Short mmCIF file of C-alpha atoms and ligand atoms in Angstrom, two decimals:
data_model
loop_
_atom_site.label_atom_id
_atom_site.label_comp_id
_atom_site.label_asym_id
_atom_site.label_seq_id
_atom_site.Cartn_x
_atom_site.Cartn_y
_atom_site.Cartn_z
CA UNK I 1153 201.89 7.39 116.27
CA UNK I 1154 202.04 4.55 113.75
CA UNK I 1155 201.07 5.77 109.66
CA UNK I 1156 200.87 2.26 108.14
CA UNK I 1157 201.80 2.77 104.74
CA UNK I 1158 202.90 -1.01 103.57
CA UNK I 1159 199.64 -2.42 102.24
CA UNK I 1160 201.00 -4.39 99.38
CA UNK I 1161 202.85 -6.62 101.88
CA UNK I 1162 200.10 -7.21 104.55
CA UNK I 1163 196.87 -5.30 105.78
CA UNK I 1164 195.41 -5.03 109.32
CA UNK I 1165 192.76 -7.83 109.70
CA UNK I 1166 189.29 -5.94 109.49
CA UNK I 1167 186.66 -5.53 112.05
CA UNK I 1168 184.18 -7.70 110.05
CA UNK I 1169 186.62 -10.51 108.84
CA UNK I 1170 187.77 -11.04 112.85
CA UNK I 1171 184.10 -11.06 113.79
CA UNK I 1172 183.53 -13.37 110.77
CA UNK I 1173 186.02 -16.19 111.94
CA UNK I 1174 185.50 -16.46 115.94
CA UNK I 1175 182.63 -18.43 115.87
CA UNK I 1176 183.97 -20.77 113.41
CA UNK I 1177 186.94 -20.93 116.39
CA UNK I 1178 184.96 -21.12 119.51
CA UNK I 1179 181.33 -22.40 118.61
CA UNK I 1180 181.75 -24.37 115.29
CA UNK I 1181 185.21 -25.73 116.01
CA UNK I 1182 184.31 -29.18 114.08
CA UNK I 1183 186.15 -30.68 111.33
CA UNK I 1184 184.58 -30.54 108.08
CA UNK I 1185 185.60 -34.21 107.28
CA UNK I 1186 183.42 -35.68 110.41
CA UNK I 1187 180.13 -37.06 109.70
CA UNK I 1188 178.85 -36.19 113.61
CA UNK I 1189 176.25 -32.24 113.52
CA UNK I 1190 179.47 -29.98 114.57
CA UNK I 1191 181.70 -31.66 112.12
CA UNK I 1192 178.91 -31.11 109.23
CA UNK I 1193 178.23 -27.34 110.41
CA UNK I 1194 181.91 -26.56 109.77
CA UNK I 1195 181.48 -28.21 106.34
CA UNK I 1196 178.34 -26.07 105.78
CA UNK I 1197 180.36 -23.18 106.38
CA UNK I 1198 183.19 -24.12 104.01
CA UNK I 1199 180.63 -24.58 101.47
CA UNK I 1200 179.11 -20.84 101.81
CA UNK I 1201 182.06 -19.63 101.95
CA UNK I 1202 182.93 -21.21 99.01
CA UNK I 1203 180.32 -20.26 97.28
CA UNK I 1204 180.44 -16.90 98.35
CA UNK I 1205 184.29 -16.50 97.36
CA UNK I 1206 182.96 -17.78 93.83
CA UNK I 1207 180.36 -15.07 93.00
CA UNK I 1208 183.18 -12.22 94.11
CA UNK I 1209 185.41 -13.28 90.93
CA UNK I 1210 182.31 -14.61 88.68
CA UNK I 1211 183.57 -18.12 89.10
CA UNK I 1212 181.79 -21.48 89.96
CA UNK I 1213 181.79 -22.57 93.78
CA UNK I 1214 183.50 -26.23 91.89
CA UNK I 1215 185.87 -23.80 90.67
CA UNK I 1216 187.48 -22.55 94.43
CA UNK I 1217 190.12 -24.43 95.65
CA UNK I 1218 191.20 -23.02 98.98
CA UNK I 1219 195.44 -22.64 99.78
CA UNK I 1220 197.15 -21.54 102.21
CA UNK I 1221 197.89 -18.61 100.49
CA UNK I 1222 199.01 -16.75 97.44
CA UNK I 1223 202.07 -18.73 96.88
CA UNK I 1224 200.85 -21.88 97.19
CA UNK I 1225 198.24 -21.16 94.68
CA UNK I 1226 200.84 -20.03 92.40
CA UNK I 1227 203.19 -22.98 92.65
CA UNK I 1228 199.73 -25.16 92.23
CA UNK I 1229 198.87 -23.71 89.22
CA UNK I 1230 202.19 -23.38 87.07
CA UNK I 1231 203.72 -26.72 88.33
CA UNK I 1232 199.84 -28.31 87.71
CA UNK I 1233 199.53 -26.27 83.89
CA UNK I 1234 203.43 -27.21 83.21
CA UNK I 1235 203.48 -31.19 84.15
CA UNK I 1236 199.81 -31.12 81.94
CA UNK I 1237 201.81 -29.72 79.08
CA UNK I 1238 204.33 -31.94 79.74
CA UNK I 1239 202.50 -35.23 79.30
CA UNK I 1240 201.93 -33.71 75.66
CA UNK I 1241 204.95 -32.72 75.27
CA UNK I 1242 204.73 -29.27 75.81
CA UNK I 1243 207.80 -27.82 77.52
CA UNK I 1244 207.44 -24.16 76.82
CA UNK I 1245 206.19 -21.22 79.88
CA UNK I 1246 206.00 -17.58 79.06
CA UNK I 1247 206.14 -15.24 81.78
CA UNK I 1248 207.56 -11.78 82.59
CA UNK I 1249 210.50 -10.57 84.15
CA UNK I 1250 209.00 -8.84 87.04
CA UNK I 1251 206.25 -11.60 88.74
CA UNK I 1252 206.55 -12.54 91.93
CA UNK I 1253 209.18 -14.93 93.47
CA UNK I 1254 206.49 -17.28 94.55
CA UNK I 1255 205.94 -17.61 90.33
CA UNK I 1256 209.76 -16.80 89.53
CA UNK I 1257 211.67 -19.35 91.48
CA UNK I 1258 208.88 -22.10 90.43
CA UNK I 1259 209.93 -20.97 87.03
CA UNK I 1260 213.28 -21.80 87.88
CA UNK I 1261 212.03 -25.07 89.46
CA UNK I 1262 210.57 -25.80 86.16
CA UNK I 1263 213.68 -24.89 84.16
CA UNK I 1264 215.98 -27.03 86.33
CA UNK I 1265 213.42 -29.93 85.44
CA UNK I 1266 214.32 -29.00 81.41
CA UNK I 1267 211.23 -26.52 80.89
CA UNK I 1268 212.25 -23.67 78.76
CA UNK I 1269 210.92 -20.69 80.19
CA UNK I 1270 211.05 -17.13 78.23
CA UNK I 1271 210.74 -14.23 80.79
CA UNK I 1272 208.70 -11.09 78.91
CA UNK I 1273 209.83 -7.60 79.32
CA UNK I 1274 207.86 -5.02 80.98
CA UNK I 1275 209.35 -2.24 79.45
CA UNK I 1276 209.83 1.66 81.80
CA UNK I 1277 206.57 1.50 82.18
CA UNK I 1278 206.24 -2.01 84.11
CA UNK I 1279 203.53 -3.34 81.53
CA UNK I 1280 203.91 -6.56 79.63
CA UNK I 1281 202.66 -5.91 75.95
CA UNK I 1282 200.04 -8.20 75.20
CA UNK I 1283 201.97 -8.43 71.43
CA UNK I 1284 205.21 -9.60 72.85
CA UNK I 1285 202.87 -12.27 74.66
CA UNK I 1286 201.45 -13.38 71.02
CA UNK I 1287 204.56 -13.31 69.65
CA UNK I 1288 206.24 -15.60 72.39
CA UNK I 1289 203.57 -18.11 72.18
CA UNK I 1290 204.37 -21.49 70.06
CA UNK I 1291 203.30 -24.83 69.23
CA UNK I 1292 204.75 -26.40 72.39
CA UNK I 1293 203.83 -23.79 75.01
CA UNK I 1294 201.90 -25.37 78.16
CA UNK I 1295 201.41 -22.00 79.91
CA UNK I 1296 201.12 -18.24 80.50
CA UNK I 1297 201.46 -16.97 83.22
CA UNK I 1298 201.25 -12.72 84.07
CA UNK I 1299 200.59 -11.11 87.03
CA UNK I 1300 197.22 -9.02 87.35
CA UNK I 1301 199.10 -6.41 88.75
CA UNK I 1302 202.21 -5.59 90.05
CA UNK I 1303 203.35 -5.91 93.48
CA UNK I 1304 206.19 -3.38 94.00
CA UNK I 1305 205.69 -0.98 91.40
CA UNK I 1306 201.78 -1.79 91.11
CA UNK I 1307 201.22 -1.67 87.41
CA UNK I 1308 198.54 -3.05 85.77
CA UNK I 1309 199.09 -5.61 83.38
CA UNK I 1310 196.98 -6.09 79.86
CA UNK I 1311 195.85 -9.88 81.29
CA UNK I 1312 192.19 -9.29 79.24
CA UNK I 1313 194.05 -9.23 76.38
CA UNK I 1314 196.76 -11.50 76.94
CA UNK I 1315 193.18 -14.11 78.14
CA UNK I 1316 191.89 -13.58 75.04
CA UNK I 1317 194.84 -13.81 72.89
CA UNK I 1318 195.70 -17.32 74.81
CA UNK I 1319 192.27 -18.56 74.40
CA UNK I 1320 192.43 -17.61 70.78
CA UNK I 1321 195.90 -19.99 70.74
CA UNK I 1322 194.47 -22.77 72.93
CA UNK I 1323 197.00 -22.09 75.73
CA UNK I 1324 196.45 -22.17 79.68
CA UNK I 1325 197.02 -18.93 81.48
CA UNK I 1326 197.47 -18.19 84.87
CA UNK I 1327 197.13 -14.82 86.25
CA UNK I 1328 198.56 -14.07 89.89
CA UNK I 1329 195.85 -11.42 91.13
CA UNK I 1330 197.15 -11.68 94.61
CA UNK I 1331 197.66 -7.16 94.66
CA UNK I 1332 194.14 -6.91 91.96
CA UNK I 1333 191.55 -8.79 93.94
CA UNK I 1334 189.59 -6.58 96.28
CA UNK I 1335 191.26 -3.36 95.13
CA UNK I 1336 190.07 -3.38 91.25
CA UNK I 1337 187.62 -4.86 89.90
CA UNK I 1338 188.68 -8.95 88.93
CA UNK I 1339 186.02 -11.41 86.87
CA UNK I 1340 187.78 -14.58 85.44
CA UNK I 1341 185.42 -14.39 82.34
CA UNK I 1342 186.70 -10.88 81.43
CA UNK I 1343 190.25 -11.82 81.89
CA UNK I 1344 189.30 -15.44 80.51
CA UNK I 1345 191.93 -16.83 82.87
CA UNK I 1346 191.91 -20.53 83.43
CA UNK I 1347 194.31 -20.10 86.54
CA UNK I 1348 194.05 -17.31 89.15
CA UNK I 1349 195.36 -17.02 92.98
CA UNK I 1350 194.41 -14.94 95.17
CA UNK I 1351 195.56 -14.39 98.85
CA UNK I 1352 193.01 -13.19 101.70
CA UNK I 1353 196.22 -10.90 103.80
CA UNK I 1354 196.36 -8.74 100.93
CA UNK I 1355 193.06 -7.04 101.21
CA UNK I 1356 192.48 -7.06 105.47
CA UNK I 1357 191.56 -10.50 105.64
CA UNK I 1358 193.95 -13.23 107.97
CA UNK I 1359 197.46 -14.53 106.57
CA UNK I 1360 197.94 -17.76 106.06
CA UNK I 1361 195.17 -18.82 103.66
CA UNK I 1362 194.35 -17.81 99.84
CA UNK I 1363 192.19 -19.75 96.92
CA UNK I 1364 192.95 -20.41 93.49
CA UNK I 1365 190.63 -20.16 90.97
CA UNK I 1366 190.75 -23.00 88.46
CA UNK I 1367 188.50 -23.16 85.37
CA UNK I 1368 186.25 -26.50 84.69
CA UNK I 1369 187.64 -28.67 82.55
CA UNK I 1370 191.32 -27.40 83.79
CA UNK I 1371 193.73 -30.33 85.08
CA UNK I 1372 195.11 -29.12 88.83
CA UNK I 1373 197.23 -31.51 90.29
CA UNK I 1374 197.53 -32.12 93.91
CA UNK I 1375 200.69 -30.91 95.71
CA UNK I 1376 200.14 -31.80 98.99
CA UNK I 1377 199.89 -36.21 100.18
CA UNK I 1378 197.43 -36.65 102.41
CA UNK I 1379 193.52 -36.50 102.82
CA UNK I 1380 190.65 -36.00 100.30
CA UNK I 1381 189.59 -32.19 101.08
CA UNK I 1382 189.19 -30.03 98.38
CA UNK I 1383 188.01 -32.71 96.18
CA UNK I 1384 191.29 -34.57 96.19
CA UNK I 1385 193.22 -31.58 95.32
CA UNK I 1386 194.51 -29.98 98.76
CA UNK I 1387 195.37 -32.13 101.43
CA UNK I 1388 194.79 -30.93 104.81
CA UNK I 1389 191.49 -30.18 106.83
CA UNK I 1390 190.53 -26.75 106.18
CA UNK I 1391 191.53 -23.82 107.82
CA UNK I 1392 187.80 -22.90 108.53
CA UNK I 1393 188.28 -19.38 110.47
CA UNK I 1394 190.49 -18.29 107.85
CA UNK I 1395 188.61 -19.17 104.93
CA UNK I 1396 185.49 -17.43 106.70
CA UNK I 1397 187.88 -14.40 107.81
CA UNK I 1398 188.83 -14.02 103.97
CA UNK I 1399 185.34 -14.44 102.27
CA UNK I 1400 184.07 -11.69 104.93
CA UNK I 1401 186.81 -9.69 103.88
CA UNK I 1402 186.52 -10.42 100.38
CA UNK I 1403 182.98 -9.31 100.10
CA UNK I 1404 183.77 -6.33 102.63
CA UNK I 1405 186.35 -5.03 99.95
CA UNK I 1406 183.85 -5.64 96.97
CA UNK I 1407 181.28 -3.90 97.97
CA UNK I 1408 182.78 -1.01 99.11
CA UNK I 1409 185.35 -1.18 96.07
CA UNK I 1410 184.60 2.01 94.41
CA UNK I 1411 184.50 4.12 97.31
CA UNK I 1412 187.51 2.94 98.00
CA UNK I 1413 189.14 3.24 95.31
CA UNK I 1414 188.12 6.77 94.82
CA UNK I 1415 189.88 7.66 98.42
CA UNK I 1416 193.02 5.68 98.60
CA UNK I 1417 193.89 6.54 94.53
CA UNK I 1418 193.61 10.24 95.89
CA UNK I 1419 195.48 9.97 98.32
CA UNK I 1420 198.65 7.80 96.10
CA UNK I 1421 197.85 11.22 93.90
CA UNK I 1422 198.53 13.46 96.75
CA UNK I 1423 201.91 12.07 98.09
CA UNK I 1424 202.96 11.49 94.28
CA UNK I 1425 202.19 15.44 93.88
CA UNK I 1426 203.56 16.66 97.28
CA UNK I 1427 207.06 14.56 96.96
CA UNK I 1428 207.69 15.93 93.17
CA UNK I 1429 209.18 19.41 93.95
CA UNK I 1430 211.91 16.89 95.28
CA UNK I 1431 215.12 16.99 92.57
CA UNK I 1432 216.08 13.78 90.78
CA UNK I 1433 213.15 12.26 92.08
CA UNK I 1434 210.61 10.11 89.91
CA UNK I 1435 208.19 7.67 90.13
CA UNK I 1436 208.71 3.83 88.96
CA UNK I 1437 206.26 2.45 86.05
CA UNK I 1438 203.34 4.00 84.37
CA UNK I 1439 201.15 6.47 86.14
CA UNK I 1440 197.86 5.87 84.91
CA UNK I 1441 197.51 2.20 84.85
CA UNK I 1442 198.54 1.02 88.58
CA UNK I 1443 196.34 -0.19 91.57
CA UNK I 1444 194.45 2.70 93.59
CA UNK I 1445 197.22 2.60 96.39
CA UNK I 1446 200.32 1.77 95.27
CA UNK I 1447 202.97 3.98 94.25
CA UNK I 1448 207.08 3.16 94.32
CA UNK I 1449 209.71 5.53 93.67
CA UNK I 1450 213.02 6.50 93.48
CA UNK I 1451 215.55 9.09 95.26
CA UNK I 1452 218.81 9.26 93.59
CA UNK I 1453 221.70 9.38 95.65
CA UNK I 1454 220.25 7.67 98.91
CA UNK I 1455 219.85 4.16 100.10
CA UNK I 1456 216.36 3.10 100.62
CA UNK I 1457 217.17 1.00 103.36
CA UNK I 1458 218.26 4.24 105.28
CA UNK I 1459 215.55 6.02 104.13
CA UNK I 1460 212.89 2.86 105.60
CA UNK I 1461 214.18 2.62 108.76
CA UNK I 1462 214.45 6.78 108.95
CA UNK I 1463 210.75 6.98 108.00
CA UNK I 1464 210.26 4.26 110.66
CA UNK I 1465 211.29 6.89 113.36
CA UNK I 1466 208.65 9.38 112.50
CA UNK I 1467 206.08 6.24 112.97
CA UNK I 1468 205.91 5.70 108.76
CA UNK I 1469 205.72 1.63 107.81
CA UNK I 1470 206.84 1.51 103.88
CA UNK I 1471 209.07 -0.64 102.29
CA UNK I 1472 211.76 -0.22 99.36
CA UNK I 1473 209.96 -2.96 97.40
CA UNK I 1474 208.59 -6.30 98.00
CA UNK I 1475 209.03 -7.86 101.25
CA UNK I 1476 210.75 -10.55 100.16
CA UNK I 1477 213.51 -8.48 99.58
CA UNK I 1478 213.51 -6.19 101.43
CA UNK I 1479 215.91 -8.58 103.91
CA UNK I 1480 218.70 -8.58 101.17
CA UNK I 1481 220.80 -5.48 100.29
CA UNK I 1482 220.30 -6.50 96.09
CA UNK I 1483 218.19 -4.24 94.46
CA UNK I 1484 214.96 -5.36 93.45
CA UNK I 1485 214.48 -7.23 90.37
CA UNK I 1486 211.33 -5.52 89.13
CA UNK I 1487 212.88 -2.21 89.08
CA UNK I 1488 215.88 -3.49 87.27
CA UNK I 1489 213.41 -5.24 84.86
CA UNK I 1490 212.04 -1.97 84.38
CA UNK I 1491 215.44 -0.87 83.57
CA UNK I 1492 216.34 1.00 86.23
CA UNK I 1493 220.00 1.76 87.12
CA UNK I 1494 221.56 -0.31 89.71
CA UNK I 1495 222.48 2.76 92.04
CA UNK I 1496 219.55 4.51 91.46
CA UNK I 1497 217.44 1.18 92.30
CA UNK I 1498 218.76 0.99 95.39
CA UNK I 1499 217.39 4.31 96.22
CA UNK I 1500 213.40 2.80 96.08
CA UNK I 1501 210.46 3.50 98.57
CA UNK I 1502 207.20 2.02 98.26
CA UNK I 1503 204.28 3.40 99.57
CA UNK I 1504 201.25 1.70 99.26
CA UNK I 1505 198.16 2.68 101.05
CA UNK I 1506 194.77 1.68 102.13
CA UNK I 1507 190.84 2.90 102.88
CA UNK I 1508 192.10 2.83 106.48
CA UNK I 1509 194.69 5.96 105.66
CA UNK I 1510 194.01 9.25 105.76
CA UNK I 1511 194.60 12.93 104.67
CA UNK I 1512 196.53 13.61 107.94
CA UNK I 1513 198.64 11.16 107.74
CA UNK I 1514 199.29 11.76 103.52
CA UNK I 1515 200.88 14.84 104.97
CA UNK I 1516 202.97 13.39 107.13
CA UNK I 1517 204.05 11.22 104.50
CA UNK I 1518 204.80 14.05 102.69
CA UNK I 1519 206.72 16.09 105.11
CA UNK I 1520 208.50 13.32 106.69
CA UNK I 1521 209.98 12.01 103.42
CA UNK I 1522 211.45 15.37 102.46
CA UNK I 1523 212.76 15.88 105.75
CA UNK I 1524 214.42 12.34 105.21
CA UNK I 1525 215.49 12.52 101.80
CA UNK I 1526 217.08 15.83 102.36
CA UNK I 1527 218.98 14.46 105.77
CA UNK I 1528 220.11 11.42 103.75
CA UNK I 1529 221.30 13.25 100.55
CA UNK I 1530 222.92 16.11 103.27
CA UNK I 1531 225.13 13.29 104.30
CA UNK I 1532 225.53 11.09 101.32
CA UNK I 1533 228.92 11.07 99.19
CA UNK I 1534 226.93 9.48 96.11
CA UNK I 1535 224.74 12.45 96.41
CA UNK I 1536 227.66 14.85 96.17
CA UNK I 1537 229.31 13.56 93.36
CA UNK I 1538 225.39 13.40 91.80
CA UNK I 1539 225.71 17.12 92.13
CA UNK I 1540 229.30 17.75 90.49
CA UNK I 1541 227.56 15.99 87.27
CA UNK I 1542 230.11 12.91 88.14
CA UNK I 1543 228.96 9.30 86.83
CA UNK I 1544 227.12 7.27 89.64
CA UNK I 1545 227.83 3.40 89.07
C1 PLP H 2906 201.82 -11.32 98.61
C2 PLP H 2906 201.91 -11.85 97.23
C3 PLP H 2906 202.02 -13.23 96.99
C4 PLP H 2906 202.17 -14.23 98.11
O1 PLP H 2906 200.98 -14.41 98.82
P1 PLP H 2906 201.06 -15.11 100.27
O2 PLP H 2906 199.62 -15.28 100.64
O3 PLP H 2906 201.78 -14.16 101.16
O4 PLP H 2906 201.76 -16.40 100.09
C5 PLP H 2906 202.05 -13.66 95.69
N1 PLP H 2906 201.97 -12.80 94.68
C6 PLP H 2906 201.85 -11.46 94.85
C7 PLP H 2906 201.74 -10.58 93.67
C8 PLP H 2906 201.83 -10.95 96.14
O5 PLP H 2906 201.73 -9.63 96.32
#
């Protein structure tokens, strides 16, 4: 039995997005850039698909510009917003502490380069404050950029007001929705975002291909040499199955957003309920405002990497935080933004759930982490001294 309980990493490719991209592999196999029928169907499908990609965040089809994923969008947009602002002299990026490496380490990119970069807080609760934002912003800043919503902890960040506050100021902003699209409700206009990506593995569509949203009259600057697809701005004929597998998906997850928000929040609610008779036990970040599945929390006195590969046995995928890091043995750096202790940090799980899970396996969740956690802390020194009332470094 396998409970797949790691959605904010990667989803299972849905029925409709697989049947969406196999004729586009076997039937209309042409590339868009030839001029001959099969070459030109391909194209027409790019197009509809563009189009349809477009209404699903209130955007203009001109404004889609297909990636190969979520991090490519994001290094487009910051490294096309910051060499912009650059040309004016404007060397100054506000972000927050806890964004996603594919935004982070351009940041540091950027600050090699002499770009002065000033990294928000996000506070226990894992929310920027829109004020702080205000307050950062100054004559010379060429971009903000804030996640929609958080990928480890899953908070939900202010970015309506932070759009309307940087609109107000005349500066760019970016907004990584790669956890928000498909799972809450996400129109550029509301968030008045000039800059959003989006990535199609994220809500059951194929890996390996994303969009970013960029705003008419917004400079985007190619990073890739090569042909004249996406109007000059990405290189490289399209990937045509998996922009149709993400549009089906896309518009799968839309309409069906509210039912499915309604069943996967209740479950989050469920495990969050069943795992809090557990002592020294709490969840990470704010519990109202946070995406319908997510939920990441910590054990004190354990190791989540024993507590992973332990859930493993009984069948359970989570993960201790973002894949990414998952590999390393550092804590995370969102929970330590967050300002959680080092030792505690390392004690994180991550569950985060989709429509496809159900009550069944909620409880399993449920038992199978107390069985764990109590195994774990049964044969943990930290755990004993946690107990005497000793210090934990
Ligand atoms: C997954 C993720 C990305 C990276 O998207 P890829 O398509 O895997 O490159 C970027 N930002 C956030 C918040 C993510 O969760």
């Amino acid at each position: 039995m396998t409970i797949y309980a790691d959605n904010a990493a990667t989803t299972q490719l849905s029925d409709k997005a697989f049947s969406a991209m196999l004729p586009l592999m076997k039937e209309h196999y042409g590339n868009p850039s030839s001029l001959h029928h099969i070459g030109q169907k391909a194209k027409e499908y790019v197009e509809d698909c563009r189009e349809r990609c477009a209404r699903a965040i209130g955007a203009q089809p001109s404004e889609i510009f297909f990636t190969s994923g979520g991090s490519e969008a994001d290094n487009q947009a910051i490294l096309s917003a910051a060499y912009f602002g650059a040309s004016k002299g404007k060397k100054h990026i506000i972000s927050s502490k806890f964004e996603h490496h594919a935004v982070l380490h351009t940041l540091d990119k950027l600050k090699s380069e002499g770009f002065e970069i000033t990294l928000l807080d996000v506070y226990k609760e894992g929310i920027v404050r829109a004020d702080d934002v205000e307050k950062a912003i100054r004559d010379d800043t060429a971009l903000v950029t804030i996640m929609t919503a958080n990928n480890e902890v899953g908070t939900l960040q202010p970015v309506e007001e932070i759009g309307k506050i940087c609109k107000e100021k005349g500066v760019p902003f970016h907004t990584d929705a790669v956890q928000a699209v498909g799972h809450i409700p996400v129109d550029v206009n509301k968030i008045n975002c000039d800059l959003l990506s989006v990535s199609a593995h994220k809500f059951h569509g194929p890996k390996g291909v994303g969009l970013l949203y960029c705003r008419k009259g917004t400079v985007l600057k190619s990073l890739i040499n090569g042909g004249a697809q996406e109007r000059n701005k990405r290189a490289g004929t399209e990937y045509t199955y998996g922009i149709a597998g993400m549009t089906a998906a896309l518009e799968e997850a839309i309409n069906n957003i509210d039912k499915n928000s309604s069943k996967v929040s209740a479950l989050r609610d469920k495990i969050i309920n069943g795992v809090s008779d557990i002592e020294k036990s709490f969840v990470n970040g704010d519990l109202k405002r946070r995406l319908p599945g997510t939920v990441n929390m910590c054990f004190e006195g354990i190791e989540g990497e024993s507590l992973l590969l332990l859930l493993d046995q009984y069948g359970i995928c989570a993960s201790s935080g973002s894949a990414c890091t998952s590999g390393s043995l550092d804590p995370s750096h969102v929970l330590l933004a967050m300002g959680v202790p080092v030792a505690v940090a390392h004690g994180s799980l991550r569950i985060s759930l989709s429509e496809y899970n159900t009550e069944e396996e909620a409880d399993i969740i449920i038992e199978s982490i107390h069985k764990v956690v109590t195994y774990l802390r049964s044969i943990s020194p930290v755990w004993e001294k946690i107990q005497k009332g000793e210090v934990v470094e």
